[in-house]
Coordinates of C-alpha atoms and ligand atoms in Angstrom, one line a residue:
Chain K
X1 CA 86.5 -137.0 -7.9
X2 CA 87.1 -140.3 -6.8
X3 CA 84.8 -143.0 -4.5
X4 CA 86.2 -145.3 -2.4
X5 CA 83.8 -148.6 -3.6
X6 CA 83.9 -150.9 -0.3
X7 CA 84.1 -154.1 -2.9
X8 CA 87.0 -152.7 -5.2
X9 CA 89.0 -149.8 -3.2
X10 CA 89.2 -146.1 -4.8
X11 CA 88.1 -145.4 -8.3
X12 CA 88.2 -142.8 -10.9
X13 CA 84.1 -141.3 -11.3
X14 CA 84.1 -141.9 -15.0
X15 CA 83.5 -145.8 -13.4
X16 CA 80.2 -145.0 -12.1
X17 CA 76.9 -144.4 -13.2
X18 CA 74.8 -141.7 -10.9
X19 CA 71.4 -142.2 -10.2
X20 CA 70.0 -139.2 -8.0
X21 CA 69.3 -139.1 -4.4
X22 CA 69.1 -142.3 -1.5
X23 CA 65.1 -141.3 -1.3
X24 CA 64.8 -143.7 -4.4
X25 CA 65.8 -146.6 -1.6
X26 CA 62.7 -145.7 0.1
X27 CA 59.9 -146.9 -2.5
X28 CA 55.9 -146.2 -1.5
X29 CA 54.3 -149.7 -0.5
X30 CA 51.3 -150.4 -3.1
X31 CA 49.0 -149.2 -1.0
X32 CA 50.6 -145.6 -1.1
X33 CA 48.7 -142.7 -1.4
X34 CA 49.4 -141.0 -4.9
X35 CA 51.5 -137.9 -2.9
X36 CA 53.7 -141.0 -1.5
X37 CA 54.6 -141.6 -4.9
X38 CA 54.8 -138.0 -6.1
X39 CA 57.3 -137.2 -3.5
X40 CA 59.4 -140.6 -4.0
X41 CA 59.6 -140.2 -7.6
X42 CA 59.7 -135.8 -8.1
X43 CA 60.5 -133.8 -4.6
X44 CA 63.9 -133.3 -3.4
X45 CA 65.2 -132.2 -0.3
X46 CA 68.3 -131.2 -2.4
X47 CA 70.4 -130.0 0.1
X48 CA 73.3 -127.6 -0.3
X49 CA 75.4 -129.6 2.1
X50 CA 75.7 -133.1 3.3
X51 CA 73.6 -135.5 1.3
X52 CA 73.3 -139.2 0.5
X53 CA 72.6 -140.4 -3.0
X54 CA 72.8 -143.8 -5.3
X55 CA 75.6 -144.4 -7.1
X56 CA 76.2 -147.6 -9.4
X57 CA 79.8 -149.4 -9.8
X58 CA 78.9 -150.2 -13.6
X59 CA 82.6 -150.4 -14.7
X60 CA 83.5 -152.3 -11.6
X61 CA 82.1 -154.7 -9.4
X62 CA 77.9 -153.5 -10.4
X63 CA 77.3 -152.8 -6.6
X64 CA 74.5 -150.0 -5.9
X65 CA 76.3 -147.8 -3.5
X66 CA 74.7 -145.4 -1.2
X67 CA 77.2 -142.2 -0.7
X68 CA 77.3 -139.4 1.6
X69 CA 79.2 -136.5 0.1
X70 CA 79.0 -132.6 0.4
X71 CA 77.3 -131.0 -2.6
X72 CA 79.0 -127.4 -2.1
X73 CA 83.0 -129.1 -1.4
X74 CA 82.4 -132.3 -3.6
X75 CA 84.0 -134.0 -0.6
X76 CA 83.2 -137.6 -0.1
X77 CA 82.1 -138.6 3.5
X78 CA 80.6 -142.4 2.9
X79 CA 80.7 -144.8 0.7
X80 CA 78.4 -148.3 2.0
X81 CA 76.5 -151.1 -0.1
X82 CA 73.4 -150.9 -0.3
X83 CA 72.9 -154.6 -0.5
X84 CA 74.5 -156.9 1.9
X85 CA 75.5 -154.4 4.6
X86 CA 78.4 -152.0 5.2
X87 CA 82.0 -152.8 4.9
Chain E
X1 CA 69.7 -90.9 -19.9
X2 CA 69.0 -92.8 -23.2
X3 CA 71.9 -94.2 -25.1
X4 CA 72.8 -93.5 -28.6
X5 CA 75.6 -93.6 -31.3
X6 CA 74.8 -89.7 -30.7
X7 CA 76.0 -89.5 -27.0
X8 CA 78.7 -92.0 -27.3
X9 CA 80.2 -88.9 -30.4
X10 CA 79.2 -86.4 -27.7
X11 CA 80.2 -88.0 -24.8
X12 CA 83.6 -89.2 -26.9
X13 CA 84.1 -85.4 -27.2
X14 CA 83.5 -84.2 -24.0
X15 CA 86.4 -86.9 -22.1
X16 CA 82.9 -89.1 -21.5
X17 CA 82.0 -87.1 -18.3
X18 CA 78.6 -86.9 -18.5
X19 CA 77.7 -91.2 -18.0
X20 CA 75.8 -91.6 -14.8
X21 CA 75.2 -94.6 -13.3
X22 CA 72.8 -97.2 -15.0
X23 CA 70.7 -97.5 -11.9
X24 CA 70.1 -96.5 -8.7
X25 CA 71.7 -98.2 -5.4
X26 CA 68.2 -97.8 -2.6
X27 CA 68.3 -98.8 0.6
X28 CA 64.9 -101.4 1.0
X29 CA 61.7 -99.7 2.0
X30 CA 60.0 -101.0 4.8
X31 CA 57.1 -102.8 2.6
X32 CA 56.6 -103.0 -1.1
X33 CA 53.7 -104.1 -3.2
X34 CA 55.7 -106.9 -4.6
X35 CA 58.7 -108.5 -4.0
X36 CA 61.0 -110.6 -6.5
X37 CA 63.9 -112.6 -4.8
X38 CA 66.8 -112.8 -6.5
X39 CA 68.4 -110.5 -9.0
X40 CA 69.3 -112.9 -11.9
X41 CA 67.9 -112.5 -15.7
X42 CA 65.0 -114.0 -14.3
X43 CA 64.1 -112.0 -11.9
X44 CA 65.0 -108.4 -13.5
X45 CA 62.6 -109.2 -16.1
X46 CA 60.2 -110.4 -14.2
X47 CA 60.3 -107.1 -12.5
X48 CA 60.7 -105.0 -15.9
X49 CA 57.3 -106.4 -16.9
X50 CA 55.5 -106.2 -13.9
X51 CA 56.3 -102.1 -14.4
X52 CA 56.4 -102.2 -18.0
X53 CA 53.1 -104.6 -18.5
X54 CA 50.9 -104.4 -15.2
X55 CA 51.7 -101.0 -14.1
X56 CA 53.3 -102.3 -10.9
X57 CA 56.6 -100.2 -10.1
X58 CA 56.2 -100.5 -6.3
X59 CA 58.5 -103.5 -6.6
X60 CA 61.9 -104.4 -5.0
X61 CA 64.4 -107.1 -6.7
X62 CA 67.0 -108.2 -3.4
X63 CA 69.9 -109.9 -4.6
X64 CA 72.1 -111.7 -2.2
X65 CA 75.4 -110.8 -4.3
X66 CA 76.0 -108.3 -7.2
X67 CA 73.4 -108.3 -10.3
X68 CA 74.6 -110.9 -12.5
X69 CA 76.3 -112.8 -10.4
X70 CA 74.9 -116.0 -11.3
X71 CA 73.8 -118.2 -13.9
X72 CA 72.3 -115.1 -15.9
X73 CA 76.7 -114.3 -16.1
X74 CA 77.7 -117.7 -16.7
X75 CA 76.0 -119.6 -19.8
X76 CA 76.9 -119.8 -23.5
X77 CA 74.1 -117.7 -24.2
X78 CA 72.6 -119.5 -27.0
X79 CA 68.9 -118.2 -28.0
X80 CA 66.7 -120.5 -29.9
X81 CA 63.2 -121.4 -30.7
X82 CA 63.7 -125.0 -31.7
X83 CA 61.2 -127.1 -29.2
X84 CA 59.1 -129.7 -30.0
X85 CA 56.5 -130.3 -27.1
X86 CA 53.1 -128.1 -27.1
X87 CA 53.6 -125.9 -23.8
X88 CA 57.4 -125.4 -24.7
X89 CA 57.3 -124.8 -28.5
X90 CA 54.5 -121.4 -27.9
X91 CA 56.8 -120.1 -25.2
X92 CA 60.1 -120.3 -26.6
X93 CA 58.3 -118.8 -29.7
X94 CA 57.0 -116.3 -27.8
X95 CA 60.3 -115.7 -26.3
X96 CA 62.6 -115.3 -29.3
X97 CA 59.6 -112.4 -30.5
X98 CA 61.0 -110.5 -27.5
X99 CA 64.6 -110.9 -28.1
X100 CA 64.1 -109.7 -31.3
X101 CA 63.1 -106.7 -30.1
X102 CA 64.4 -106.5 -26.9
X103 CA 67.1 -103.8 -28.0
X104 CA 65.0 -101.0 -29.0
X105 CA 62.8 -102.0 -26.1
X106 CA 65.7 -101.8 -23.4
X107 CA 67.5 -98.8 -24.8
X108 CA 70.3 -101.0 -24.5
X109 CA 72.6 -103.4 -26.9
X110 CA 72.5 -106.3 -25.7
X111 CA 74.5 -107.8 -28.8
X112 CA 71.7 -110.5 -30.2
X113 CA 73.3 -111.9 -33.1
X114 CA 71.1 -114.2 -35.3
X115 CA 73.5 -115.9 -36.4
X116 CA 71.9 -119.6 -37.3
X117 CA 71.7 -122.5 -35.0
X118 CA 73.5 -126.0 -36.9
X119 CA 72.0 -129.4 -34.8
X120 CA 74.2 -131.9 -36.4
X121 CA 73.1 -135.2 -36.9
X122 CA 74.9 -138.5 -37.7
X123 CA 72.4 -141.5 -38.3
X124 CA 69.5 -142.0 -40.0
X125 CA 67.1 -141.9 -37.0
X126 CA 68.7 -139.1 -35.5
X127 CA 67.8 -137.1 -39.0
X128 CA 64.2 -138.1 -38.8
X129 CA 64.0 -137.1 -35.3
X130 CA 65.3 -133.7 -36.0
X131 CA 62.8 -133.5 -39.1
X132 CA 59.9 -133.8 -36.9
X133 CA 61.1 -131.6 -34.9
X134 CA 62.0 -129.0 -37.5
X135 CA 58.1 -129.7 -38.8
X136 CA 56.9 -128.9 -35.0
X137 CA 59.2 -125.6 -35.5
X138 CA 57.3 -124.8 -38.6
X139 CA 54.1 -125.6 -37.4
X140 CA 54.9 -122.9 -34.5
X141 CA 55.9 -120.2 -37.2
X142 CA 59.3 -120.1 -36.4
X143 CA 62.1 -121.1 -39.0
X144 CA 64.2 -124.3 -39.5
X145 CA 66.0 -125.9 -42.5
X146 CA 67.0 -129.6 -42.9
X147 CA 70.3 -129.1 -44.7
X148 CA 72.1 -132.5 -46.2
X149 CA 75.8 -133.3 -45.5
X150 CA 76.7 -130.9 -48.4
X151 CA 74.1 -128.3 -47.5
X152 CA 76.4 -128.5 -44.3
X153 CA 79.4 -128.8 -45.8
X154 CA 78.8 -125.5 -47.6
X155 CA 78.4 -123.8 -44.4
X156 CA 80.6 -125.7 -41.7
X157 CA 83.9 -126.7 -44.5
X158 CA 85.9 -127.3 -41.5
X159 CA 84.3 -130.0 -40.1
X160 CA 85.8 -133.5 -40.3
X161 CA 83.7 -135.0 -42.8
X162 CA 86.1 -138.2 -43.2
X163 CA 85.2 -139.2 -39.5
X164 CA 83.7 -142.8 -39.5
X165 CA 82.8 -143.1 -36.7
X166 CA 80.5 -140.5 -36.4
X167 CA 79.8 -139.7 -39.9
X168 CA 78.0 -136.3 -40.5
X169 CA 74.5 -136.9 -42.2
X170 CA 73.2 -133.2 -41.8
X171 CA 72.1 -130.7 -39.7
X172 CA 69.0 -128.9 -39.1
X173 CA 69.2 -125.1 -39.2
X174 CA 67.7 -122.7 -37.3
X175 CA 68.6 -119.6 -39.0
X176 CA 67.0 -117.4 -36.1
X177 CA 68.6 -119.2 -33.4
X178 CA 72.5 -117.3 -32.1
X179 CA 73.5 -115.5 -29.1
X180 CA 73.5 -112.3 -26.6
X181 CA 75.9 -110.7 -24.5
X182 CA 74.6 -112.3 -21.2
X183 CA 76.0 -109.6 -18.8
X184 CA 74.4 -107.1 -21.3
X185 CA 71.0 -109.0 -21.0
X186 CA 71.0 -108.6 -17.1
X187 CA 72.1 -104.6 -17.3
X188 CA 70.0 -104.3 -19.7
X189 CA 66.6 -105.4 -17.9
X190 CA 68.3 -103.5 -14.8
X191 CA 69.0 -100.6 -16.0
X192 CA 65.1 -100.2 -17.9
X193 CA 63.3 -101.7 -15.1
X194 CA 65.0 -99.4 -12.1
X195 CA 63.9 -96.5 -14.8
X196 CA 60.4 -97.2 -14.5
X197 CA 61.0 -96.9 -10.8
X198 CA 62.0 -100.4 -9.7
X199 CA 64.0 -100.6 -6.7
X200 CA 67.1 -102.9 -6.8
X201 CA 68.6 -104.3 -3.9
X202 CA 72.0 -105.6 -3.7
X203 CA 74.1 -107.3 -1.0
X204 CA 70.6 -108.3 0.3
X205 CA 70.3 -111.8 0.8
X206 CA 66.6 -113.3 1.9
X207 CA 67.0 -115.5 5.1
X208 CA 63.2 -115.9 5.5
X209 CA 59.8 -116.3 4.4
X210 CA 56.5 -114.6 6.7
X211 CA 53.8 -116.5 5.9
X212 CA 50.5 -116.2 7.9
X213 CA 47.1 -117.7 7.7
X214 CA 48.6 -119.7 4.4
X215 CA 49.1 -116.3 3.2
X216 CA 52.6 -114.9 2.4
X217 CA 53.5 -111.0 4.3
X218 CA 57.0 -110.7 4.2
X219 CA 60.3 -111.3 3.6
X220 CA 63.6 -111.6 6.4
X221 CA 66.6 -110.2 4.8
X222 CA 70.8 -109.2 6.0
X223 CA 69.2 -106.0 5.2
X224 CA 65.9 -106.1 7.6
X225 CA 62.3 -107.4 7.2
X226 CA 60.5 -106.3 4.2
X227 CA 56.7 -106.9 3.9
X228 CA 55.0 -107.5 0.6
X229 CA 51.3 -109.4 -0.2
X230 CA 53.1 -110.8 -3.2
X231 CA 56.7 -112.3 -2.8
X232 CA 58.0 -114.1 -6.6
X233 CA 61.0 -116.6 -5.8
X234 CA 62.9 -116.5 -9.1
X235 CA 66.7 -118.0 -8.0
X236 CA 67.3 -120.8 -10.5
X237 CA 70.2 -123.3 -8.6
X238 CA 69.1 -122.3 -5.1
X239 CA 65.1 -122.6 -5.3
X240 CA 65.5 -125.3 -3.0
X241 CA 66.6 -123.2 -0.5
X242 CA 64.4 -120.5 -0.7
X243 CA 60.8 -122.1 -1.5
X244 CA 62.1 -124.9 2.1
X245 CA 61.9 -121.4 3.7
X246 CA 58.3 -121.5 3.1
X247 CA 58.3 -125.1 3.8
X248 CA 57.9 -126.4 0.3
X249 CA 59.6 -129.4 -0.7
X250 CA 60.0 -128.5 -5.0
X251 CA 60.7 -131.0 -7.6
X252 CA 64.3 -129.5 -8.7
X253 CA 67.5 -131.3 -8.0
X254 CA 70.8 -128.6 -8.5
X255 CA 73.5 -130.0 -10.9
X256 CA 76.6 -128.1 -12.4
X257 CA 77.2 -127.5 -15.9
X258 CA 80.7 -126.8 -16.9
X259 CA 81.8 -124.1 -19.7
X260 CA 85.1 -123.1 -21.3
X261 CA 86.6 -120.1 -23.4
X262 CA 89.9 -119.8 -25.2
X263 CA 92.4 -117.4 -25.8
X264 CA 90.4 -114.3 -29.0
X265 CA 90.9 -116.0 -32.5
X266 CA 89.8 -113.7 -35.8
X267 CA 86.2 -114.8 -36.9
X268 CA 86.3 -118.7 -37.5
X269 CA 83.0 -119.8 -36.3
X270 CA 80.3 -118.2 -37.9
X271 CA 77.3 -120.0 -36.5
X272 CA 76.0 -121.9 -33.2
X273 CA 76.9 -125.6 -33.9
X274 CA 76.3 -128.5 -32.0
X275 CA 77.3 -132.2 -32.1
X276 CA 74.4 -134.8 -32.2
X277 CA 77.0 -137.4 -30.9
X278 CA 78.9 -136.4 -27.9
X279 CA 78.5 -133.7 -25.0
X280 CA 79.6 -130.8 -27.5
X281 CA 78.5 -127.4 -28.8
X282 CA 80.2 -124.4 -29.4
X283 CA 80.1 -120.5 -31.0
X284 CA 82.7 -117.9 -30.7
X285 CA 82.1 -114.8 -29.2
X286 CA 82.3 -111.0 -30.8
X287 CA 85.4 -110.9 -29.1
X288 CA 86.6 -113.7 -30.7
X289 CA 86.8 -116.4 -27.8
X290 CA 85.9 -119.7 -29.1
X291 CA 82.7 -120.6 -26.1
X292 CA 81.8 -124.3 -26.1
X293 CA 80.2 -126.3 -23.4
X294 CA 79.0 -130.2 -23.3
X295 CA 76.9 -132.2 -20.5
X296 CA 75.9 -131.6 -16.9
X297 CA 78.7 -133.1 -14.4
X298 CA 75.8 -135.6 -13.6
X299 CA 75.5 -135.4 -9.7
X300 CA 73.8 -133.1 -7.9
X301 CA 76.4 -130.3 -6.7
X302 CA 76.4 -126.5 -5.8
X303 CA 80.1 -126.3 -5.9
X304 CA 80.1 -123.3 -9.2
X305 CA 83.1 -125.5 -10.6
X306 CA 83.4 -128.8 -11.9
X307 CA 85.3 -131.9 -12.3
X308 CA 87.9 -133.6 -14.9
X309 CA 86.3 -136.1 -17.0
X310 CA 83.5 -133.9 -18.5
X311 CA 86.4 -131.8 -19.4
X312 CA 88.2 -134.0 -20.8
X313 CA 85.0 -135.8 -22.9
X314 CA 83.9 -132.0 -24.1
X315 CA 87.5 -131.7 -25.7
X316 CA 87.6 -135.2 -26.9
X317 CA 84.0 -134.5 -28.5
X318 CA 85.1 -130.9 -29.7
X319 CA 88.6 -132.8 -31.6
X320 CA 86.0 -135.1 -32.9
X321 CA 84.1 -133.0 -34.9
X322 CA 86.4 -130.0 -35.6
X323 CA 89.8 -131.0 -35.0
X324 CA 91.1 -127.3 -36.4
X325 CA 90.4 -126.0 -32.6
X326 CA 92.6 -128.4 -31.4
X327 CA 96.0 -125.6 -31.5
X328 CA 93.4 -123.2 -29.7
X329 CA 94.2 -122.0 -25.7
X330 CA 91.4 -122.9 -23.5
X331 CA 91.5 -119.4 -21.4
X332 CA 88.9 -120.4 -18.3
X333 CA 86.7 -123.0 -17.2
X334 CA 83.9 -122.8 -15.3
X335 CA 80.4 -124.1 -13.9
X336 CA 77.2 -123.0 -12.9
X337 CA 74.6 -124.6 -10.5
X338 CA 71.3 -125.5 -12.4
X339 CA 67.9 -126.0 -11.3
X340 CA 67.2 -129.2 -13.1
X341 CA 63.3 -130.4 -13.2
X342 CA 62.1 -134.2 -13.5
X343 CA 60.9 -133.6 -16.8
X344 CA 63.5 -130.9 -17.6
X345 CA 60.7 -128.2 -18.0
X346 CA 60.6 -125.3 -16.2
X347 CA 58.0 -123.9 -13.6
X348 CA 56.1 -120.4 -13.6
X349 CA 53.1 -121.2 -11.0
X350 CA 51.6 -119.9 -7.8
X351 CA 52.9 -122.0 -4.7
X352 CA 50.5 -123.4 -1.8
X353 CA 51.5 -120.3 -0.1
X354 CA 48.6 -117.6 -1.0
X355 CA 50.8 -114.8 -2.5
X356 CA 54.1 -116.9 -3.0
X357 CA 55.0 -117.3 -6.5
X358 CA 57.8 -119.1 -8.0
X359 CA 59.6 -119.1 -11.3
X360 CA 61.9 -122.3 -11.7
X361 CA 63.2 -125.9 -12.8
X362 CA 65.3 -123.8 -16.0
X363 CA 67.8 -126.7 -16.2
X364 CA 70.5 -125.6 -19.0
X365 CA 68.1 -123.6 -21.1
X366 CA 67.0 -120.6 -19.0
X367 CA 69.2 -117.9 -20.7
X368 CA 66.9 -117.9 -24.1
X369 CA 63.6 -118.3 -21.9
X370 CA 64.8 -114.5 -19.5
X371 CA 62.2 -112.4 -21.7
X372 CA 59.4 -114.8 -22.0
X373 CA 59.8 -115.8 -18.1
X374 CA 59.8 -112.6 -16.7
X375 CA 56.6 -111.9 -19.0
X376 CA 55.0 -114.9 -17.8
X377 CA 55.6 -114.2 -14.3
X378 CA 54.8 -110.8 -14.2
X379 CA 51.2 -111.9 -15.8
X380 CA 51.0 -114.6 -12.9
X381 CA 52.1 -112.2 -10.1
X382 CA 49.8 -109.1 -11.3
X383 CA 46.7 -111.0 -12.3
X384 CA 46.7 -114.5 -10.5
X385 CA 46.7 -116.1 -14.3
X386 CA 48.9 -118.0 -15.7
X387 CA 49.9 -116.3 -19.1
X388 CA 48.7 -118.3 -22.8
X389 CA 52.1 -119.5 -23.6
X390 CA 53.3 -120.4 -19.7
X391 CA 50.3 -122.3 -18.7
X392 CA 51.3 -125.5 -18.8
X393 CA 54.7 -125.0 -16.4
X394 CA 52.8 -125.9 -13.4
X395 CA 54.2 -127.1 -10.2
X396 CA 51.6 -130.0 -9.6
X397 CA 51.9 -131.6 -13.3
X398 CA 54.4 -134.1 -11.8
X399 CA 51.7 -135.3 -9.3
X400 CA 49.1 -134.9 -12.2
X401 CA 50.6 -136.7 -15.3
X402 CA 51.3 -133.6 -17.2
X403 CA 54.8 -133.7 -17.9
X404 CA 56.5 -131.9 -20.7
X405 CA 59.7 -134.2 -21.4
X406 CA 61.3 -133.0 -24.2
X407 CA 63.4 -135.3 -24.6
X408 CA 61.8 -138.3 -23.7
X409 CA 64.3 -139.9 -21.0
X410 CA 61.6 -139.7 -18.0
X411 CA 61.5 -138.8 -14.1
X412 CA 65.3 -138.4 -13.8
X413 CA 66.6 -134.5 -12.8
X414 CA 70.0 -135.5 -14.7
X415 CA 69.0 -137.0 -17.8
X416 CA 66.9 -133.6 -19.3
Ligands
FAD1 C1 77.7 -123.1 -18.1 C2 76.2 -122.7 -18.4 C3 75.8 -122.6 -19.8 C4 74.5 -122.3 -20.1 N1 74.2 -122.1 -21.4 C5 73.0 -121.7 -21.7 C6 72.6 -121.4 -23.1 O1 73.5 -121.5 -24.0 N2 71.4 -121.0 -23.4 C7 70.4 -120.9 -22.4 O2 69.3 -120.6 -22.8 N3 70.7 -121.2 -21.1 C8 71.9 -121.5 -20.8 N4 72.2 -121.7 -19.4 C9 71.2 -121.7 -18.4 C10 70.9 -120.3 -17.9 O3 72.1 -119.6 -17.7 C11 70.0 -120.3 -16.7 O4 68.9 -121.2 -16.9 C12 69.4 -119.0 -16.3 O5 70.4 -118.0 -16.3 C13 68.8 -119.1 -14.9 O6 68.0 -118.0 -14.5 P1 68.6 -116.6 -13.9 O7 69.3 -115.9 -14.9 O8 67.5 -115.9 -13.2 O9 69.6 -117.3 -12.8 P2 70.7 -116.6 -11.9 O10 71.5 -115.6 -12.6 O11 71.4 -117.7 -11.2 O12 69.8 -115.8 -10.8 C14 69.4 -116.2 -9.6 C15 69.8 -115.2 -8.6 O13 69.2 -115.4 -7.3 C16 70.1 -115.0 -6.3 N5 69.8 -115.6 -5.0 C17 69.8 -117.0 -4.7 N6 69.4 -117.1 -3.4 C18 69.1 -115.9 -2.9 C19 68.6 -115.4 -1.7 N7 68.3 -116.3 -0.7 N8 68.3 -114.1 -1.6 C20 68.5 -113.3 -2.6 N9 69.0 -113.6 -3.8 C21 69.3 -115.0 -4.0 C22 71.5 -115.5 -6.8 O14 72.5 -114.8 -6.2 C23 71.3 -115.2 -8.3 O15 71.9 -113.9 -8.7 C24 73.6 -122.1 -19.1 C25 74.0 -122.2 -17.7 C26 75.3 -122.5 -17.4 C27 75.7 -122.6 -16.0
ZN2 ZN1 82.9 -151.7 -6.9

């Protein structure tokens, strides 16, 4: 499997660190009720399919990325930043 | 029919013409009194007990493919008691009780060999970790033995003890711990649950959940509409799928777990040993296949194979600490789609749903846990209890605070 980082081209998995899906972009404001942060932190739509999820360049350039990718084909759809926009 | 050395002589004789299937092959009933969906070695023991333990034979398992054909066919099959948390320790305990007699209980061999359990470790804190945790196995009445390096050296001689990298300080045994012929486990529970009247559904996959008033009635299958009051969802990697058909949302993320066989070798590894410093364990089979598996893959996936590197780190981890298997043939490869839990405990609780039950969140250690589960579940389904040893695998202890992490590396499906 490879991802195509949008700061350092295509690179081997074994360069980046997954973290579990894009819902962890979406963090509860304090004021959120204690489900808010029940479902942010536990419940998963976990989708046999298309889904987006956090991946981290560690052995490249440290960029969070945010990648869409089908969990049945492994097939990678998307790869954007998640800081400083899309490339 | 029951099985015996007997019939096999007889049968042996006679140009084996008397075997008769080992179950029956119904068409669904229009309504049952309770429904189990999905026909892995959760779910036929599940159903087993609910006949066996509660009376309940009015039951239907519906599998969407062939018995077996999932996770309960595609593990290492390593049974243990070796837990550490209260919630997990009784019910593993419990669970190897019923392995040890699941044989004469089934009628059928499903090839439980006791062979010992080795946890290596390789640093001083990693030995004190696994002494507490070989206390908390004594404590629970189940067996485990800190052996030194030579203690290990007497039993594992072809390790590489020279390795300085990751030098081998010890192991802890747990002589009970070893293996089962999974296919065997699954026919097995099949076979004894269809006797006691069970109907077994194959080919039959669920496509919907009828819920009314909050209360479940019914199942939508390729096969028709079934109703039942009580509907269990017991499908490991695809409980996702089936509880959003209820409209739950669970706490499970489905990740793949790679395996590997080679080519039959004469009797070389006596125990179940695994490395305390890479992605590595391994046991060889009766038939003499070395079976060794490492890590997850690490993303979420439901594709039933998986990629390169955690091949490649499993062998390099594997050469590491054994380099005699390095002349060995790797035969197959393959992966299977786990239902991985935040805390990386598993889940035997009623839903929201009245009625709706479901048995989940296994992550890599469900194969050991099939007798205990389907116990536990049967006890929730019949009598609206959770059973003693299962109580504390509730859906809500996320929300609540009450998580059992074994292994201490917090709300992450990938790291448990
Ligand atoms: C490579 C690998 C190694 C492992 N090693 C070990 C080990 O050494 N020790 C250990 O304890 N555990 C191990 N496990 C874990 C263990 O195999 C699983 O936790 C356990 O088998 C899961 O429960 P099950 O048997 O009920 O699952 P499954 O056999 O997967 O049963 C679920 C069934 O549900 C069916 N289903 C799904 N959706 C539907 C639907 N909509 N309608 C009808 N049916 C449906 C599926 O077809 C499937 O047959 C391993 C797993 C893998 C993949
Ligand atoms: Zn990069």
């Amino acid at each position: 499997m490879r991802l195509t980082c949008p700061h350092c081209g295509p690179r081997d998995r074994r360069e980046f660190y997954y973290y579990g899906a894009s819902e962890y972009l979406n963090r509860p404001g304090p004021e959120a009720a204690p489900d808010a942060w029940d479902s942010y932190l536990h419940l998963r739509d976990n989708p046999a399919g298309v889904t987006q999820d956090l991946w981290y360049h560690e052995q490249g350039c440290t960029a969070w990325l945010k990648v869409t990718r089908n969990t049945v084909t492994h097939e990678i759809l998307a790869v954007e930043a998640v800081a400083g926009g899309t490339k | 029919m029951r099985y015996s050395g007997l019939r096999v002589i007889t049968e042996g004789l006679f140009g084996n013409r008397g075997w008769r299937p080992a179950w029956r092959d119904p068409a669904p009933k229009a309504e049952y009194d309770a429904i189990i969906i999905g026909g892995g070695g959760h779910g036929l023991s599940t159903a087993y007990y609910l006949a066996r333990n509660h009376g309940l034979t009015n039951v239907a398992v519906l599998e969407k493919g062939y018995l077996g054909s999932g996770n309960i066919g595609r593990n290492t099959t390593i049974v243990r008691a070796n837990y550490f948390l209260p919630g997990n320790s009784e019910f593993y305990s419990h669970s190897l009780k019923l392995w040890e007699k699941l044989e004469l209980e089934l009628n059928y061999n499903v090839m439980h060999s006791q062979r010992g359990l080795i946890n290596l470790f390789h640093s001083d804190g990693q030995r004190d970790a696994f002494a507490r945790r070989g206390n908390a196995m004594i404590n629970q009445g189940d067996d485990a033995i800190l052996l030194d390096r030579d203690g290990v050296r007497d039993l594992l001689p072809y390790l590489d003890f020279d390795n300085t990298r990751f030098p081998i300080y010890g192991g802890l045994l747990h002589p009970r711990g070893g293996t089962a012929r999974h296919d065997a486990v699954a026919w097995g529970y099949a076979r004894a649950a269809d006797k006691r009247g069970v109907d077994l559904i194959q080919n039959c996959e669920v496509t919907g959940i009828d819920v009314q008033n909050g209360r479940v009635t019914g199942v939508q299958t390729t096969r028709g509409a079934i109703r039942a009051k009580k509907v269990g969802i017991v499908v490991a990697g695809r409980s996702s799928q089936v509880a959003a058909m209820a409209g739950l949302r669970l706490p499970i993320e489905s990740h793949i777990l790679q395996a590997f066989v080679t080519e039959g070798l004469k009797p070389v590894i006596d125990h179940v040993i695994s490395f305390g410093m890479g992605h590595f364990y391994i046991s060889q089979s009766d038939k003499g296949g070395l079976v060794f598996g490492g890590d997850l893959d690490f993303y979420a996936s439901y594709a039933a194979r998986g990629n390169l590197p955690m091949v490649e780190h499993v062998m390099e981890a594997g050469m590491t600490l054994m380099p005699m298997i390095g002349r060995a043939r790797v035969l197959r490869s393959w992966g299977g789609i786990m239902d991985m839990s935040p805390d990386g405990s598993p889940i035997i609780d009623k839903t929201p749903v009245d009625g709706l039950y479901i048995d989940c969140g296994w992550n890599y250690g469900g194969f050991k846990a099939v007798p205990a589960s389907g116990w536990c579940m049967a006890h929730l389904m019949a009598t609206g209890e959770s059973h003693e040893v299962a109580r504390r695998f509730r859906l809500n202890r996320f929300a609540t605070g009450h998580l059992l992490d074994e292994e201490g590396t917090g709300s992450q499906h990938n790291l448990h």
